[in-house]
Short mmCIF file of C-alpha atoms in Angstrom, two decimals:
data_model
loop_
_atom_site.label_atom_id
_atom_site.label_comp_id
_atom_site.label_asym_id
_atom_site.label_seq_id
_atom_site.Cartn_x
_atom_site.Cartn_y
_atom_site.Cartn_z
CA UNK X 1 36.49 23.14 35.16
CA UNK X 2 36.84 27.06 34.96
CA UNK X 3 37.60 27.57 38.92
CA UNK X 4 39.51 24.25 39.62
CA UNK X 5 42.38 25.16 36.42
CA UNK X 6 41.87 28.98 36.45
CA UNK X 7 42.55 28.77 32.34
CA UNK X 8 40.83 31.60 30.83
CA UNK X 9 38.54 30.06 28.27
CA UNK X 10 37.28 31.80 24.80
CA UNK X 11 33.33 31.20 23.63
CA UNK X 12 32.16 30.69 20.77
CA UNK X 13 28.90 30.89 20.25
CA UNK X 14 26.84 30.12 17.04
CA UNK X 15 23.19 29.47 15.81
CA UNK X 16 24.56 28.04 11.85
CA UNK X 17 28.01 27.19 11.57
CA UNK X 18 29.13 28.34 7.86
CA UNK X 19 33.04 27.60 6.45
CA UNK X 20 33.37 31.00 7.14
CA UNK X 21 33.28 31.00 10.35
CA UNK X 22 35.05 27.39 10.46
CA UNK X 23 37.85 29.03 8.80
CA UNK X 24 38.10 32.09 11.07
CA UNK X 25 38.12 29.44 14.03
CA UNK X 26 41.23 27.78 12.07
CA UNK X 27 43.22 30.79 11.85
CA UNK X 28 42.27 32.24 15.73
CA UNK X 29 43.00 28.45 17.30
CA UNK X 30 46.28 28.75 14.79
CA UNK X 31 47.16 32.65 16.62
CA UNK X 32 46.02 31.69 19.81
CA UNK X 33 47.65 28.33 20.22
CA UNK X 34 48.12 28.97 23.89
CA UNK X 35 44.00 29.44 24.41
CA UNK X 36 41.28 27.73 24.63
CA UNK X 37 38.30 28.38 22.13
CA UNK X 38 34.61 26.43 22.75
CA UNK X 39 32.74 27.16 20.27
CA UNK X 40 28.83 26.18 21.47
CA UNK X 41 26.31 25.52 18.54
CA UNK X 42 22.54 25.72 18.66
CA UNK X 43 19.68 24.04 16.87
CA UNK X 44 16.26 23.42 18.17
CA UNK X 45 16.61 20.25 17.92
CA UNK X 46 19.47 19.85 20.62
CA UNK X 47 19.95 22.94 21.75
CA UNK X 48 22.86 24.88 23.13
CA UNK X 49 25.98 21.59 23.02
CA UNK X 50 30.18 21.82 22.17
CA UNK X 51 29.93 21.76 19.09
CA UNK X 52 31.75 18.54 17.71
CA UNK X 53 28.71 17.14 19.92
CA UNK X 54 26.55 19.04 18.20
CA UNK X 55 27.24 17.61 14.90
CA UNK X 56 27.64 14.27 16.34
CA UNK X 57 23.35 15.19 17.38
CA UNK X 58 22.55 16.49 14.00
CA UNK X 59 24.09 13.14 12.23
CA UNK X 60 22.06 11.28 14.64
CA UNK X 61 18.99 13.56 13.83
CA UNK X 62 19.02 13.97 10.73
CA UNK X 63 19.87 9.78 10.07
CA UNK X 64 16.70 9.33 12.18
CA UNK X 65 14.66 11.16 10.48
CA UNK X 66 15.58 9.47 6.67
CA UNK X 67 14.60 6.64 8.01
CA UNK X 68 11.09 7.55 9.26
CA UNK X 69 10.63 9.16 6.28
CA UNK X 70 11.70 6.00 4.44
CA UNK X 71 8.95 3.96 6.92
CA UNK X 72 7.07 6.70 5.80
CA UNK X 73 7.45 6.06 2.41
CA UNK X 74 7.18 2.55 2.62
CA UNK X 75 4.19 2.59 4.47
CA UNK X 76 2.35 5.06 2.13
CA UNK X 77 3.52 2.58 -1.10
CA UNK X 78 1.70 -0.66 0.67
CA UNK X 79 -1.32 1.24 1.75
CA UNK X 80 -1.24 2.80 -1.58
CA UNK X 81 -0.43 -0.44 -3.37
CA UNK X 82 -2.98 -2.68 -0.92
CA UNK X 83 -6.00 0.52 -1.61
CA UNK X 84 -5.12 -0.85 -5.59
CA UNK X 85 -5.50 -4.42 -4.98
CA UNK X 86 -8.55 -3.72 -3.00
CA UNK X 87 -10.19 -1.80 -5.80
CA UNK X 88 -9.12 -4.03 -8.42
CA UNK X 89 -11.16 -6.84 -5.95
CA UNK X 90 -14.23 -5.20 -5.51
CA UNK X 91 -14.19 -4.80 -9.85
CA UNK X 92 -13.55 -8.32 -10.02
CA UNK X 93 -16.38 -9.27 -7.51
CA UNK X 94 -18.53 -6.40 -8.99
CA UNK X 95 -18.34 -8.00 -13.10
CA UNK X 96 -18.80 -11.32 -10.86
CA UNK X 97 -22.08 -9.84 -9.39
CA UNK X 98 -23.05 -8.72 -13.02
CA UNK X 99 -22.03 -12.27 -14.44
CA UNK X 100 -24.70 -14.30 -12.51
CA UNK X 101 -27.24 -11.48 -12.64
CA UNK X 102 -26.95 -11.68 -15.94
CA UNK X 103 -26.75 -15.90 -15.75
CA UNK X 104 -29.57 -15.81 -13.52
CA UNK X 105 -31.61 -13.43 -15.85
CA UNK X 106 -31.09 -15.89 -18.56
CA UNK X 107 -32.27 -19.29 -16.77
CA UNK X 108 -35.01 -17.10 -15.86
CA UNK X 109 -36.46 -16.19 -18.65
CA UNK X 110 -35.74 -19.86 -19.82
CA UNK X 111 -37.63 -20.93 -17.43
CA UNK X 112 -40.80 -18.38 -17.94
CA UNK X 113 -41.18 -19.00 -21.41
CA UNK X 114 -41.10 -22.59 -21.19
CA UNK X 115 -43.49 -22.67 -17.95
CA UNK X 116 -45.50 -19.82 -20.56
CA UNK X 117 -45.17 -23.17 -23.94
CA UNK X 118 -45.54 -26.01 -21.18
CA UNK X 119 -49.19 -23.98 -19.59
CA UNK X 120 -50.85 -24.34 -23.25
CA UNK X 121 -52.38 -27.11 -24.01
CA UNK X 122 -51.05 -27.77 -27.55
CA UNK X 123 -48.02 -26.94 -28.48
CA UNK X 124 -47.59 -26.87 -32.43
CA UNK X 125 -43.95 -27.80 -33.54
CA UNK X 126 -42.67 -24.80 -33.59
CA UNK X 127 -43.34 -23.86 -30.37
CA UNK X 128 -42.51 -27.18 -29.42
CA UNK X 129 -38.48 -27.42 -31.21
CA UNK X 130 -38.24 -24.31 -28.95
CA UNK X 131 -39.67 -25.70 -25.50
CA UNK X 132 -36.67 -29.13 -26.88
CA UNK X 133 -34.13 -25.40 -26.83
CA UNK X 134 -35.12 -24.10 -23.41
CA UNK X 135 -34.51 -27.85 -22.23
CA UNK X 136 -30.29 -28.32 -23.87
CA UNK X 137 -29.91 -24.38 -22.66
CA UNK X 138 -30.94 -25.58 -19.62
CA UNK X 139 -28.72 -28.45 -19.82
CA UNK X 140 -25.35 -27.13 -20.46
CA UNK X 141 -26.32 -24.00 -17.66
CA UNK X 142 -26.57 -26.42 -15.13
CA UNK X 143 -29.91 -27.62 -14.87
CA UNK X 144 -31.93 -30.71 -15.12
CA UNK X 145 -35.13 -31.04 -17.05
CA UNK X 146 -37.96 -31.66 -15.23
CA UNK X 147 -40.29 -31.39 -18.41
CA UNK X 148 -42.44 -32.92 -21.07
#
């Protein structure tokens, strides 16, 4: 462009655009209206760009980074909720397993006691009553009575 038109371009290289610089640039442009000022800014993510393109690119980068952070937070929240749900399901399964073990142990104790009573040749009145109670309990628990 310089070669074609012969126009002189004043280039200002900036790493960080400060409010003070923006004021100075406005003053320079006002005092030197016949001269062209090209401000070039640099960042690791954009490299060297004219200031207006740099600002657009920076805005887009910030938007993308924000979207990525939001997505990451949403994913973290989802994973946290899934872990909590799994812990709750594991807790319920553990409680159900313990309840079943208690139930099975109680049934086993009743059946063992019933078999002990049935193995005797002669039962006392109290033992017969206990045998009847065991049959009632087993029936309530869903086990049929096959004694007497």
